[in-house]
Amino acid sequence: MQIYTLIIFFIFGTVFGSFFNVVGLRLPEKSLFREQRSYCDSCHKQLGWRELIPIWSFVAQKGRCRECGGKISPLYPLIELVTGLLAAFTYYRYAWSQELLLGLLLIALIMPVTVADISSRKVPNQLLLFFSPVFIIYRGFCPLTPWWDSLLGAGTALVLLLLIFYLSHGGMGMGDVKYYTLFGFIFGLEQFFLLFLLSTVYGVIIGIIKMRVKGTGRKTKLAFAPFIGLAALTVFYFGPAIIQWYKQLF
Ligand SMILES: [Zn+2]
């Protein structure tokens, strides 16, 4: 394990994180390809290269735009930092292997979806449409589970989540249903159940903390895709170990 390789994975991760911010912010507004350069959200001034260095620009500018002094959302550097850490951790955990590729693909799906859901309460269809064939091709070459398990995972996810979708009367979005279904396909039935359970636990914990801190009511809608993504990453890194531990209890 080379420390330099880890650092390179981290740095590339933060650069990609910066790109995932742009994708996640602009896709729901359909302006990904219309606007060429990055700009300030408040004054729309185009950003120079010194303002585009991941994490560092935010810290150096103390979270404000150089031009208008408008606040920059801490979500941006946070996404860059988390993407960098995840990329480095994935390399640390799997070195050069098939799992490394799968891990990086998962990060590339999960980070922009997280940004999009937090900023516009949407899981962009374009991202799911882009990544579904990518994951189908990936599993064709290096399957995590037998093919029937992928279909069983996706089918169960779809039926279960559609049921929740109709029973919750809009409490859960259709984007979340499709997002879960894709993970059902990637991980298979057993790990999908773990993913579903974990996402619910994460959502409930953060929901309670948010209600305590902000005093907001039960009705405030929580962006749920970040919890699905976090659960998917937990399952990817630790799923088999958690399931094995659980089975040993009985
Ligand atoms: Zn500005």
mmCIF file of N, CA and C in Angstrom, residues 10-11 13-15 17-18 21 50-63 76-85:
data_model
loop_
_atom_site.group_PDB
_atom_site.id
_atom_site.type_symbol
_atom_site.label_atom_id
_atom_site.label_comp_id
_atom_site.label_asym_id
_atom_site.label_seq_id
_atom_site.Cartn_x
_atom_site.Cartn_y
_atom_site.Cartn_z
ATOM 1 N N PHE A 10 -7.143 10.465 -3.140
ATOM 2 C CA PHE A 10 -7.863 11.507 -2.407
ATOM 3 C C PHE A 10 -8.005 12.772 -3.256
ATOM 4 N N ILE A 11 -6.884 13.201 -3.868
ATOM 5 C CA ILE A 11 -6.909 14.446 -4.653
ATOM 6 C C ILE A 11 -7.835 14.320 -5.858
ATOM 7 N N GLY A 13 -10.264 12.314 -6.083
ATOM 8 C CA GLY A 13 -11.610 12.245 -5.504
ATOM 9 C C GLY A 13 -12.194 13.624 -5.285
ATOM 10 N N THR A 14 -11.396 14.550 -4.733
ATOM 11 C CA THR A 14 -11.925 15.895 -4.471
ATOM 12 C C THR A 14 -12.248 16.620 -5.789
ATOM 13 N N VAL A 15 -11.418 16.393 -6.817
ATOM 14 C CA VAL A 15 -11.675 17.030 -8.117
ATOM 15 C C VAL A 15 -12.984 16.495 -8.715
ATOM 16 N N GLY A 17 -15.334 15.187 -6.951
ATOM 17 C CA GLY A 17 -16.381 15.681 -6.054
ATOM 18 C C GLY A 17 -16.885 17.036 -6.511
ATOM 19 N N SER A 18 -15.954 17.874 -6.957
ATOM 20 C CA SER A 18 -16.290 19.191 -7.464
ATOM 21 C C SER A 18 -17.204 19.070 -8.693
ATOM 22 N N ASN A 21 -20.697 17.950 -7.687
ATOM 23 C CA ASN A 21 -21.475 19.102 -7.213
ATOM 24 C C ASN A 21 -22.192 19.769 -8.375
ATOM 25 N N ARG A 50 -8.506 29.991 -9.403
ATOM 26 C CA ARG A 50 -8.195 30.065 -7.971
ATOM 27 C C ARG A 50 -9.423 29.815 -7.104
ATOM 28 N N GLU A 51 -10.606 30.011 -7.701
ATOM 29 C CA GLU A 51 -11.845 29.799 -6.946
ATOM 30 C C GLU A 51 -12.410 28.402 -7.162
ATOM 31 N N LEU A 52 -11.684 27.591 -7.923
ATOM 32 C CA LEU A 52 -12.189 26.265 -8.265
ATOM 33 C C LEU A 52 -11.350 25.126 -7.681
ATOM 34 N N ILE A 53 -10.419 25.463 -6.777
ATOM 35 C CA ILE A 53 -9.615 24.410 -6.162
ATOM 36 C C ILE A 53 -10.470 23.733 -5.089
ATOM 37 N N PRO A 54 -10.691 22.417 -5.219
ATOM 38 C CA PRO A 54 -11.575 21.740 -4.273
ATOM 39 C C PRO A 54 -11.152 21.992 -2.823
ATOM 40 N N ILE A 55 -12.120 22.161 -1.951
ATOM 41 C CA ILE A 55 -11.963 22.366 -0.502
ATOM 42 C C ILE A 55 -11.185 23.643 -0.204
ATOM 43 N N TRP A 56 -9.981 23.782 -0.805
ATOM 44 C CA TRP A 56 -9.092 24.891 -0.473
ATOM 45 C C TRP A 56 -9.724 26.257 -0.742
ATOM 46 N N SER A 57 -10.369 26.419 -1.920
ATOM 47 C CA SER A 57 -10.965 27.715 -2.252
ATOM 48 C C SER A 57 -11.976 28.144 -1.191
ATOM 49 N N PHE A 58 -12.784 27.195 -0.730
ATOM 50 C CA PHE A 58 -13.802 27.489 0.281
ATOM 51 C C PHE A 58 -13.141 27.968 1.567
ATOM 52 N N VAL A 59 -12.086 27.270 1.969
ATOM 53 C CA VAL A 59 -11.389 27.610 3.211
ATOM 54 C C VAL A 59 -10.709 28.976 3.068
ATOM 55 N N ALA A 60 -9.994 29.180 1.925
ATOM 56 C CA ALA A 60 -9.240 30.417 1.724
ATOM 57 C C ALA A 60 -10.173 31.629 1.645
ATOM 58 N N GLN A 61 -11.372 31.421 1.070
ATOM 59 C CA GLN A 61 -12.305 32.545 0.925
ATOM 60 C C GLN A 61 -13.268 32.625 2.103
ATOM 61 N N LYS A 62 -13.013 31.835 3.122
ATOM 62 C CA LYS A 62 -13.852 31.790 4.329
ATOM 63 C C LYS A 62 -15.333 31.594 3.993
ATOM 64 N N GLY A 63 -15.592 30.770 2.975
ATOM 65 C CA GLY A 63 -16.968 30.416 2.642
ATOM 66 C C GLY A 63 -17.752 31.507 1.941
ATOM 67 N N TYR A 76 -20.780 22.161 -0.771
ATOM 68 C CA TYR A 76 -19.796 21.935 -1.843
ATOM 69 C C TYR A 76 -18.480 21.365 -1.324
ATOM 70 N N PRO A 77 -17.798 22.075 -0.388
ATOM 71 C CA PRO A 77 -16.533 21.499 0.100
ATOM 72 C C PRO A 77 -16.740 20.173 0.817
ATOM 73 N N LEU A 78 -17.917 20.017 1.459
ATOM 74 C CA LEU A 78 -18.192 18.763 2.164
ATOM 75 C C LEU A 78 -18.259 17.595 1.183
ATOM 76 N N ILE A 79 -18.961 17.804 0.060
ATOM 77 C CA ILE A 79 -19.065 16.753 -0.965
ATOM 78 C C ILE A 79 -17.671 16.445 -1.532
ATOM 79 N N GLU A 80 -16.864 17.511 -1.761
ATOM 80 C CA GLU A 80 -15.512 17.305 -2.291
ATOM 81 C C GLU A 80 -14.675 16.485 -1.310
ATOM 82 N N LEU A 81 -14.751 16.856 -0.022
ATOM 83 C CA LEU A 81 -13.984 16.152 1.006
ATOM 84 C C LEU A 81 -14.421 14.688 1.115
ATOM 85 N N VAL A 82 -15.739 14.474 1.171
ATOM 86 C CA VAL A 82 -16.260 13.113 1.339
ATOM 87 C C VAL A 82 -15.898 12.257 0.121
ATOM 88 N N THR A 83 -16.012 12.827 -1.087
ATOM 89 C CA THR A 83 -15.660 12.067 -2.292
ATOM 90 C C THR A 83 -14.182 11.680 -2.264
ATOM 91 N N GLY A 84 -13.319 12.625 -1.861
ATOM 92 C CA GLY A 84 -11.892 12.342 -1.745
ATOM 93 C C GLY A 84 -11.616 11.225 -0.753
ATOM 94 N N LEU A 85 -12.258 11.317 0.423
ATOM 95 C CA LEU A 85 -12.041 10.303 1.462
ATOM 96 C C LEU A 85 -12.554 8.939 1.007
#
